[in-house]
CSV table of C-alpha atoms in Angstrom, one decimal:
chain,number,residue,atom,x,y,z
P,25,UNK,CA,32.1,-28.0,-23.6
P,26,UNK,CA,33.9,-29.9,-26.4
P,27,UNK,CA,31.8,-30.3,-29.7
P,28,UNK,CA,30.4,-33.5,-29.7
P,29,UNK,CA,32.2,-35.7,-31.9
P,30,UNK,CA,29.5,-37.1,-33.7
P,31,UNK,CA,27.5,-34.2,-34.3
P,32,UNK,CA,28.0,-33.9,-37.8
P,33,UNK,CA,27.2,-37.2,-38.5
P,34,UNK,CA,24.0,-38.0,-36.5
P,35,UNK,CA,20.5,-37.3,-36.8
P,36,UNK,CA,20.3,-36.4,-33.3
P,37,UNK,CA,19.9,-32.5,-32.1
P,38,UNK,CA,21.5,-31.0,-29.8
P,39,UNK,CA,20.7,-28.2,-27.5
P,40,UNK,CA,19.2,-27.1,-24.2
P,41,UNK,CA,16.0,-25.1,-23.7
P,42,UNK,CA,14.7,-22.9,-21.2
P,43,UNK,CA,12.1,-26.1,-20.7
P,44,UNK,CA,14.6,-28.7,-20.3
P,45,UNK,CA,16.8,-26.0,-18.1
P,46,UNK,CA,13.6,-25.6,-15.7
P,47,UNK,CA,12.6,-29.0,-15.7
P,48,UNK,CA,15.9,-29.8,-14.1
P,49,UNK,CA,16.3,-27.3,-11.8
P,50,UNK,CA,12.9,-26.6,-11.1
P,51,UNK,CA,11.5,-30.1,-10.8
P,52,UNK,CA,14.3,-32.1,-9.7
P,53,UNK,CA,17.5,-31.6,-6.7
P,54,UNK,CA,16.9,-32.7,-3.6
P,55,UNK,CA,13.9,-31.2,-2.2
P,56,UNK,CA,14.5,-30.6,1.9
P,57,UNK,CA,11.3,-30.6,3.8
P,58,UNK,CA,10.7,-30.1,7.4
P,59,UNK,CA,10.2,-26.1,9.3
P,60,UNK,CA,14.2,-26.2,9.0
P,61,UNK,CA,13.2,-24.6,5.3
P,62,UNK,CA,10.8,-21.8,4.6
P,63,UNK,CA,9.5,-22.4,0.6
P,64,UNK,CA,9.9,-19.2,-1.7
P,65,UNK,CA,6.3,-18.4,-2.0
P,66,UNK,CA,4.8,-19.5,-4.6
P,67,UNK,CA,7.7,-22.0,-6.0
P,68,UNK,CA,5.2,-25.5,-5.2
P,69,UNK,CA,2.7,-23.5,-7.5
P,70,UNK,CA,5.5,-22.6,-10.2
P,71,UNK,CA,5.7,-26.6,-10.2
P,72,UNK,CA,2.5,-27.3,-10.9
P,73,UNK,CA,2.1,-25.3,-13.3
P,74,UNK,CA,5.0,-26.2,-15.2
P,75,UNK,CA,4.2,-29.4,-15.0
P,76,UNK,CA,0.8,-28.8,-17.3
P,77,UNK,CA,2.6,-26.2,-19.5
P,78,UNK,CA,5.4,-29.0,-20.1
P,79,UNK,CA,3.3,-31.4,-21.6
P,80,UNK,CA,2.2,-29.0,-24.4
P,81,UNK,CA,5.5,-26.8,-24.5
P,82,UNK,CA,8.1,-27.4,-28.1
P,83,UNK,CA,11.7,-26.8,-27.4
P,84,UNK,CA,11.2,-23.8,-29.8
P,85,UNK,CA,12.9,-21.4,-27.4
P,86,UNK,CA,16.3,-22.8,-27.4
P,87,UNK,CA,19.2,-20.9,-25.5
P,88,UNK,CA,23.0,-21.2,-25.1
P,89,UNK,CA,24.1,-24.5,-24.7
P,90,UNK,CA,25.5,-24.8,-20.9
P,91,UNK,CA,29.1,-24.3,-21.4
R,15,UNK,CA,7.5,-13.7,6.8
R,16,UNK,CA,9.8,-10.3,7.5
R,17,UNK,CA,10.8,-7.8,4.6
R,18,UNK,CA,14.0,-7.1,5.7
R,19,UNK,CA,15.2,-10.3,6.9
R,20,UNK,CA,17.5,-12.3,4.6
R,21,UNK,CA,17.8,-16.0,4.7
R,22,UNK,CA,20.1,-18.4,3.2
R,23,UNK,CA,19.1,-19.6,0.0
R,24,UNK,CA,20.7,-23.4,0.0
R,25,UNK,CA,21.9,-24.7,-4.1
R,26,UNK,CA,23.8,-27.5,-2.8
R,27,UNK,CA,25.1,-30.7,-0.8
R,28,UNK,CA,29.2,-30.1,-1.3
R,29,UNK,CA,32.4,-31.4,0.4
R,30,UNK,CA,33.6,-29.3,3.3
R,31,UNK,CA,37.0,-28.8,1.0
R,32,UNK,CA,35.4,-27.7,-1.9
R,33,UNK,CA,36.6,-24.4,-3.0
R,34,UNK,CA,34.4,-21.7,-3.3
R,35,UNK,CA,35.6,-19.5,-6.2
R,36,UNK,CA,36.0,-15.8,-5.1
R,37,UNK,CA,33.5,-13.7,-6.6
R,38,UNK,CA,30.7,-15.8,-7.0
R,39,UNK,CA,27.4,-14.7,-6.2
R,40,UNK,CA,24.0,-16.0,-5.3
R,41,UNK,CA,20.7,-15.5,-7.1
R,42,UNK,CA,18.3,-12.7,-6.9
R,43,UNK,CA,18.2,-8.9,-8.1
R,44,UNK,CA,21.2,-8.0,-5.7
R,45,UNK,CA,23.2,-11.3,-5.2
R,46,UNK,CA,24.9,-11.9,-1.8
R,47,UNK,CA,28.0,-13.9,-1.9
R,48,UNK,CA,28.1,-17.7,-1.9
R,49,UNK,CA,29.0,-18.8,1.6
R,50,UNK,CA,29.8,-22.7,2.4
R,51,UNK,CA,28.2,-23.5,5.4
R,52,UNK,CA,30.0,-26.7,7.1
R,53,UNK,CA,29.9,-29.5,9.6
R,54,UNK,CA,32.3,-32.7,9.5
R,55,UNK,CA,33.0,-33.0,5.9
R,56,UNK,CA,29.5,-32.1,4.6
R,57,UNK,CA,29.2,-28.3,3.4
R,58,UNK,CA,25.9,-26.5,2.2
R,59,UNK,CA,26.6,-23.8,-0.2
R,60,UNK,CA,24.4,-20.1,0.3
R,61,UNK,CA,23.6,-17.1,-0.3
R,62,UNK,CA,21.8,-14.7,1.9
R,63,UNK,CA,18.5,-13.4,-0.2
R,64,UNK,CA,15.6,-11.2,0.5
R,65,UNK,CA,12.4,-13.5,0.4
R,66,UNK,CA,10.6,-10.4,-0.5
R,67,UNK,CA,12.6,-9.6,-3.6
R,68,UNK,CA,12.0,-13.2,-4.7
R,69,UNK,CA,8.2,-13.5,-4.3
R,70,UNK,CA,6.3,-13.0,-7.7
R,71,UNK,CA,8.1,-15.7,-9.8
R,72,UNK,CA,4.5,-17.2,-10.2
R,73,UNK,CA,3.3,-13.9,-12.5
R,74,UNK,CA,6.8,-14.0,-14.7
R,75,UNK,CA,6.2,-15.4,-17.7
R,76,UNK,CA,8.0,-18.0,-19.0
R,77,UNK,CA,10.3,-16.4,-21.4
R,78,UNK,CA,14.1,-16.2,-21.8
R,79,UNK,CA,13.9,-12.9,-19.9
R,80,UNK,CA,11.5,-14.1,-17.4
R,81,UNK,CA,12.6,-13.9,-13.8
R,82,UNK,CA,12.0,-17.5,-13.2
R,83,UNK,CA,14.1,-18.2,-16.3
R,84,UNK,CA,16.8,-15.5,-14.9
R,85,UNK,CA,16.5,-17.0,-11.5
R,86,UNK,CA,16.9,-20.9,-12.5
R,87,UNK,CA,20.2,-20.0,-14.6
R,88,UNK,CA,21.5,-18.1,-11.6
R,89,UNK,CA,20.6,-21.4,-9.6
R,90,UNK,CA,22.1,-23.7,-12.0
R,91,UNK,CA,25.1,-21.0,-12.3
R,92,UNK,CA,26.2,-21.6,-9.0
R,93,UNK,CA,25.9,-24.9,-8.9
R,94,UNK,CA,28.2,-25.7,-12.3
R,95,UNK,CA,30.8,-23.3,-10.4
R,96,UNK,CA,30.8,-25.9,-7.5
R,97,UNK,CA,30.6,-29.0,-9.7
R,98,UNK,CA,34.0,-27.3,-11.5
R,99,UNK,CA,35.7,-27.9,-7.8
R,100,UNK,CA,34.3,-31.2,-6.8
R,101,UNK,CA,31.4,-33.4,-6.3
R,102,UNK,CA,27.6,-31.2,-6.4
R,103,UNK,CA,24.2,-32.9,-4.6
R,104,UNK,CA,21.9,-30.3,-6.0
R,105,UNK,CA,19.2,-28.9,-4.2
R,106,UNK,CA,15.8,-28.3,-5.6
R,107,UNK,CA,15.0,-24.6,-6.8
R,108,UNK,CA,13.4,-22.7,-3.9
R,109,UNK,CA,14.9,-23.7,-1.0
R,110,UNK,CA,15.0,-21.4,1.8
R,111,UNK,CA,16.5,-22.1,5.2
R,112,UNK,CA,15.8,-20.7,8.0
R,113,UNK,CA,19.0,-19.6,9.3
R,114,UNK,CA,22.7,-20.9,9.5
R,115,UNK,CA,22.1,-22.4,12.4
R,116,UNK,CA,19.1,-24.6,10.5
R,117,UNK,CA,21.7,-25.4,8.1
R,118,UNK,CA,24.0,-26.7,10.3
R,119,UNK,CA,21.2,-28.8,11.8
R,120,UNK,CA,20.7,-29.9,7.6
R,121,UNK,CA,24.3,-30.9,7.5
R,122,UNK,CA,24.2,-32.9,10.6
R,123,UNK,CA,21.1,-34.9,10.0
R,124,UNK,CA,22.3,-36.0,6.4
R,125,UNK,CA,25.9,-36.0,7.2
R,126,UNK,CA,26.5,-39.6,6.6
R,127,UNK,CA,23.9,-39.9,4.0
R,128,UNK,CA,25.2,-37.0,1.7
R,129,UNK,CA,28.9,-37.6,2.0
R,130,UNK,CA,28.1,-41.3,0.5
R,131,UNK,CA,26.1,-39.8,-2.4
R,132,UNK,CA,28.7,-37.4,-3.3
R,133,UNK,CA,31.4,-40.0,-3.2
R,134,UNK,CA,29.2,-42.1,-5.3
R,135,UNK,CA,28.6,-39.3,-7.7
R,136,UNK,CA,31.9,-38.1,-8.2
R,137,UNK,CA,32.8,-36.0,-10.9
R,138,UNK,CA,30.1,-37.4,-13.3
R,139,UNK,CA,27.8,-35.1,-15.5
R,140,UNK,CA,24.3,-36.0,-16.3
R,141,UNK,CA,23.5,-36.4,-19.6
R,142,UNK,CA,19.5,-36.2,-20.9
R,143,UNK,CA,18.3,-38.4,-23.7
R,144,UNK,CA,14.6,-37.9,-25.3
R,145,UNK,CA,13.2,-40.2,-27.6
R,146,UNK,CA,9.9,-38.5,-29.8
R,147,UNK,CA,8.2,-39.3,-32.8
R,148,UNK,CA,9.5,-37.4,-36.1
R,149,UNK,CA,7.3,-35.0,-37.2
R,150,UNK,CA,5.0,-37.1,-39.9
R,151,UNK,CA,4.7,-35.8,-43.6
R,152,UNK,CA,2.3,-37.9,-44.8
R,153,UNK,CA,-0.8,-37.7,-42.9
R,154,UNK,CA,-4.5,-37.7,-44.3
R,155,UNK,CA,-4.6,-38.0,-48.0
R,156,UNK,CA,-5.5,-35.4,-49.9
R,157,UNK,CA,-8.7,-34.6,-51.3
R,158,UNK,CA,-7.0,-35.3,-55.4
R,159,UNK,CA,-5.8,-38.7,-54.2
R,160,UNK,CA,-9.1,-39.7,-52.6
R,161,UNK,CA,-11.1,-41.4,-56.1
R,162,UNK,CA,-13.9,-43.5,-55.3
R,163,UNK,CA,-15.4,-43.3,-51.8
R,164,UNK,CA,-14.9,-47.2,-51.3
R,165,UNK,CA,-11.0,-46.7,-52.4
R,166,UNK,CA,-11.0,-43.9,-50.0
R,167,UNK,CA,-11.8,-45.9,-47.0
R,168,UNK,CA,-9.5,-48.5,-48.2
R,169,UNK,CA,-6.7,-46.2,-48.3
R,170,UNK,CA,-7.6,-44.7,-44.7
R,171,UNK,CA,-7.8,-48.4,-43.4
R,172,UNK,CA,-4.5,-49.1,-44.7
R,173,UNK,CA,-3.2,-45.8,-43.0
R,174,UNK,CA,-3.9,-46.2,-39.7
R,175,UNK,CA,-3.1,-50.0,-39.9
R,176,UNK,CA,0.4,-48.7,-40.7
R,177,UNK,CA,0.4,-45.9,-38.2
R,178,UNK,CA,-0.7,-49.0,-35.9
R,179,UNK,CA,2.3,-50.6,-36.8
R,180,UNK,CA,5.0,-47.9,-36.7
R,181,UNK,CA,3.7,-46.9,-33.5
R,182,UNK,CA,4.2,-50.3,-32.0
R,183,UNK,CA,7.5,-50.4,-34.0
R,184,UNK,CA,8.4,-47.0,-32.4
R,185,UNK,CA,7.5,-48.2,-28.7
R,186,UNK,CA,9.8,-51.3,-29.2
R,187,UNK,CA,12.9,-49.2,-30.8
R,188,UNK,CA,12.5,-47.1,-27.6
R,189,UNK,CA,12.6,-49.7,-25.4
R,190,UNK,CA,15.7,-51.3,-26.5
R,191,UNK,CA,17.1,-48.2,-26.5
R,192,UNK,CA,16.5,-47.7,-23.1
R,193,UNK,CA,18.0,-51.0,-22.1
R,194,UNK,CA,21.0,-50.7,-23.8
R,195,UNK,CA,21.5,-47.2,-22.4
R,196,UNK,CA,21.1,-48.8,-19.2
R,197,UNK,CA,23.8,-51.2,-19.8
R,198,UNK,CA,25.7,-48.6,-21.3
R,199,UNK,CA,25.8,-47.0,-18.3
R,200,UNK,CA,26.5,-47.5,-14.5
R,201,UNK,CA,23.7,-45.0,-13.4
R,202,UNK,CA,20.7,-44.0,-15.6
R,203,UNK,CA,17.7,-42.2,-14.5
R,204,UNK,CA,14.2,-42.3,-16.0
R,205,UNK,CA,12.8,-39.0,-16.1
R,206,UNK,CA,9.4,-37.7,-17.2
R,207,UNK,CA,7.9,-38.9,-20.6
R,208,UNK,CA,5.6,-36.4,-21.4
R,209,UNK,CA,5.5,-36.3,-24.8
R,210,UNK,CA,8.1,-38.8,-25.6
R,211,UNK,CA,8.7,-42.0,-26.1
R,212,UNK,CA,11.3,-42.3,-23.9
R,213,UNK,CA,13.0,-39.7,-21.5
R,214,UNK,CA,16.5,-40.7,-19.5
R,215,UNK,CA,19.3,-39.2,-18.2
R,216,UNK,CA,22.7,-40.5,-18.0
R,217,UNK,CA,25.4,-39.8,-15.4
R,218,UNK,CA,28.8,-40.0,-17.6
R,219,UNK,CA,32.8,-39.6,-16.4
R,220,UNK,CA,33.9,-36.4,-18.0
R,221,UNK,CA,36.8,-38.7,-19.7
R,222,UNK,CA,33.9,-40.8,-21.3
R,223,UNK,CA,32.5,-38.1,-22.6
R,224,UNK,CA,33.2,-38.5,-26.5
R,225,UNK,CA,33.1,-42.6,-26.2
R,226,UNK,CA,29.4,-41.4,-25.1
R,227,UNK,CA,28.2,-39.1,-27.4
R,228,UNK,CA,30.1,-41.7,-30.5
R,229,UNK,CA,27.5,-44.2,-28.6
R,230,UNK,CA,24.9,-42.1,-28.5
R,231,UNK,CA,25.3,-41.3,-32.3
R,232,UNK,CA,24.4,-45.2,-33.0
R,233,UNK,CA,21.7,-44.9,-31.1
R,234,UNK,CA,20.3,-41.8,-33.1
R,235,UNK,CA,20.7,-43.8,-36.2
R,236,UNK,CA,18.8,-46.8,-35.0
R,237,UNK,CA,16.0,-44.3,-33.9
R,238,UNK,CA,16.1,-42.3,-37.0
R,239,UNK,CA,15.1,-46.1,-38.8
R,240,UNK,CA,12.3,-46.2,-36.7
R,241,UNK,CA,11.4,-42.8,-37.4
R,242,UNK,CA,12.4,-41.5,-34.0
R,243,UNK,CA,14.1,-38.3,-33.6
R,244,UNK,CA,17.0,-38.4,-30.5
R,245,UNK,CA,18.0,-35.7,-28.6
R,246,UNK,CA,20.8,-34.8,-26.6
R,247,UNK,CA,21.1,-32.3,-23.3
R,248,UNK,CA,23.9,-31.7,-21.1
R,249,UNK,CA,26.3,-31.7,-19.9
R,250,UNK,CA,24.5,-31.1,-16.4
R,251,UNK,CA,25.4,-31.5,-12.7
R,252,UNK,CA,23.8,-34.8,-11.7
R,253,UNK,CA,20.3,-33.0,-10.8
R,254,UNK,CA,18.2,-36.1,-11.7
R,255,UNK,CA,20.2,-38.2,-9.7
R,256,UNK,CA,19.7,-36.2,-6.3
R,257,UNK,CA,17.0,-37.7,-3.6
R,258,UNK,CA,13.9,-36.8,-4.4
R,259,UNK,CA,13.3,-35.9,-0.9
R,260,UNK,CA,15.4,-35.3,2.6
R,261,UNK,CA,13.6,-34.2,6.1
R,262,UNK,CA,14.7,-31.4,8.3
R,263,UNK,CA,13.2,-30.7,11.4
R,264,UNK,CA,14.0,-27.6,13.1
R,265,UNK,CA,15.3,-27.8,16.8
């Protein structure tokens, strides 16, 4: 990924965090329902409780920015 | 549920050209190969796993080391590899199918469906942009600066009047933002708030990129006046922008 041009010059951060990585991949996609799919066990409950840990979480853990 | 059976773990919606790079493998402890699964021009990217060896995800903790943190990156791994060759519907983490042959029922049920979001997707990137309040500095006055008690509750009064204020200010700052993002863009997402003010994601042509993040620059100074702080993630395969929900029945 290029270096964002403005990223000396804004006071915006950049940056991608295990939370916002989860959040996305975790939370969102297409979800398929219907006995065509069998749910890892477990993964509805992973959802829930990401959801509550979410809303109290900081983006202190920050990794690698996708490349 | 059988131990020993292995199932195809589905990551994504895909053309049936889309070239699978060689050497790419699926999630889990001992990654199968990704396999595209097709029917007409709609292809479903696998990998066989072992249900078993995936159970448990609930007791990881979340760390970078976690498995659930290993497990999503080798999730969103895949699917960046197939976004790097064409068009990616991403599915949600967890999805299981039963067999190929439940796959192939997948891709024929959302055949026309899929095909039109993938064409409409393209090769545009999601982009996440969060809006929260700047850490404040100046919060209850200190005990030395209190005086009298009467000039005390004066001073409090005239605090949270302006915390009233900024907060309002803050709300409308957001807001804008928002709308201009929207026109900015051709396709914009809300996602959840939380603990911001404002929480969107942005699907952007790879050739747009730096006219975007310039624009998104302008924004962060606006926000910064309001006493905002902007944030930026991505670039990411378009999973905000995926149905929240598709059926498939079996047989």
């Amino acid at each position: 990924m290029a270096e964002p041009a403005t990223r000396r010059d804004v006071p915006a951060t950049y940056g991608t965090s295990l939370v916002d990585l989860l959040d996305r991949v975790v939370s969102t996609g297409v979800a398929i329902t219907g006995d065509a799919v069998i749910s890892l066990a477990g993964v509805d409950l992973i959802r829930l409780d990401l959801r509550l840990l979410l809303v109290g979480i900081d983006t202190a853990i920050r990794i690698e920015g996708p490349t | 549920m059988t131990g020993t059976h292995r199932q195809p773990y589905a990551y994504a919606f895909v053309r049936a050209d889309t070239e699978v790079a060689d050497g790419l493998t699926g999630i889990g402890p001992q990654p199968a190969p990704i396999r595209l699964l097709r029917h007409g021009s709609l292809g479903v990217l696998v990998s066989d796993v072992d249900l078993e060896r995936l159970n448990g995800l609930l007791d990881t903790d979340l760390t970078e080391d976690g498995e659930l943190a290993v497990r999503a990156r080798e999730h969103d791994h895949v699917v960046r590899a197939a976004a790097e060759h064409g068009p990616v519907l991403p599915f949600r983490f967890g999805t299981v199918l039963r067999d190929d042959a439940a796959g192939d029922r997948l891709l024929a049920e959302h055949h026309d469906t899929a095909v039109a979001l993938l064409a409409h997707l393209g090769s545009r990137q999601e982009w996440g942009i969060r809006l929260r309040a700047q850490p404040r500095t100046d919060d209850e006055p200190s005990a030395r600066d209190r005086g009298s008690g009467t000039s005390y509750l004066a001073s409090r009064a005239r605090r949270l009047r302006d915390l009233d204020r900024q907060s309002v200010q803050a709300r409308e700052t957001a807001e804008a933002i928002r709308q201009d993002l929207v026109a900015w863009a051709a396709d914009t997402a809300d996602r959840p708030k939380r603990d911001a003010l404002l929480n969107v994601a942005v699907l952007v042509e790879p050739s747009a990129e730096d006219d975007f993040l310039r624009y998104v620059g302008h924004l962060a100074v606006r926000a910064a006046d309001a006493g905002l702080l902007l944030d930026v993630t991505g670039p990411w395969p378009p999973y905000s922008f995926s149905p929240a929900e598709l059926e498939a029945r079996d047989g």
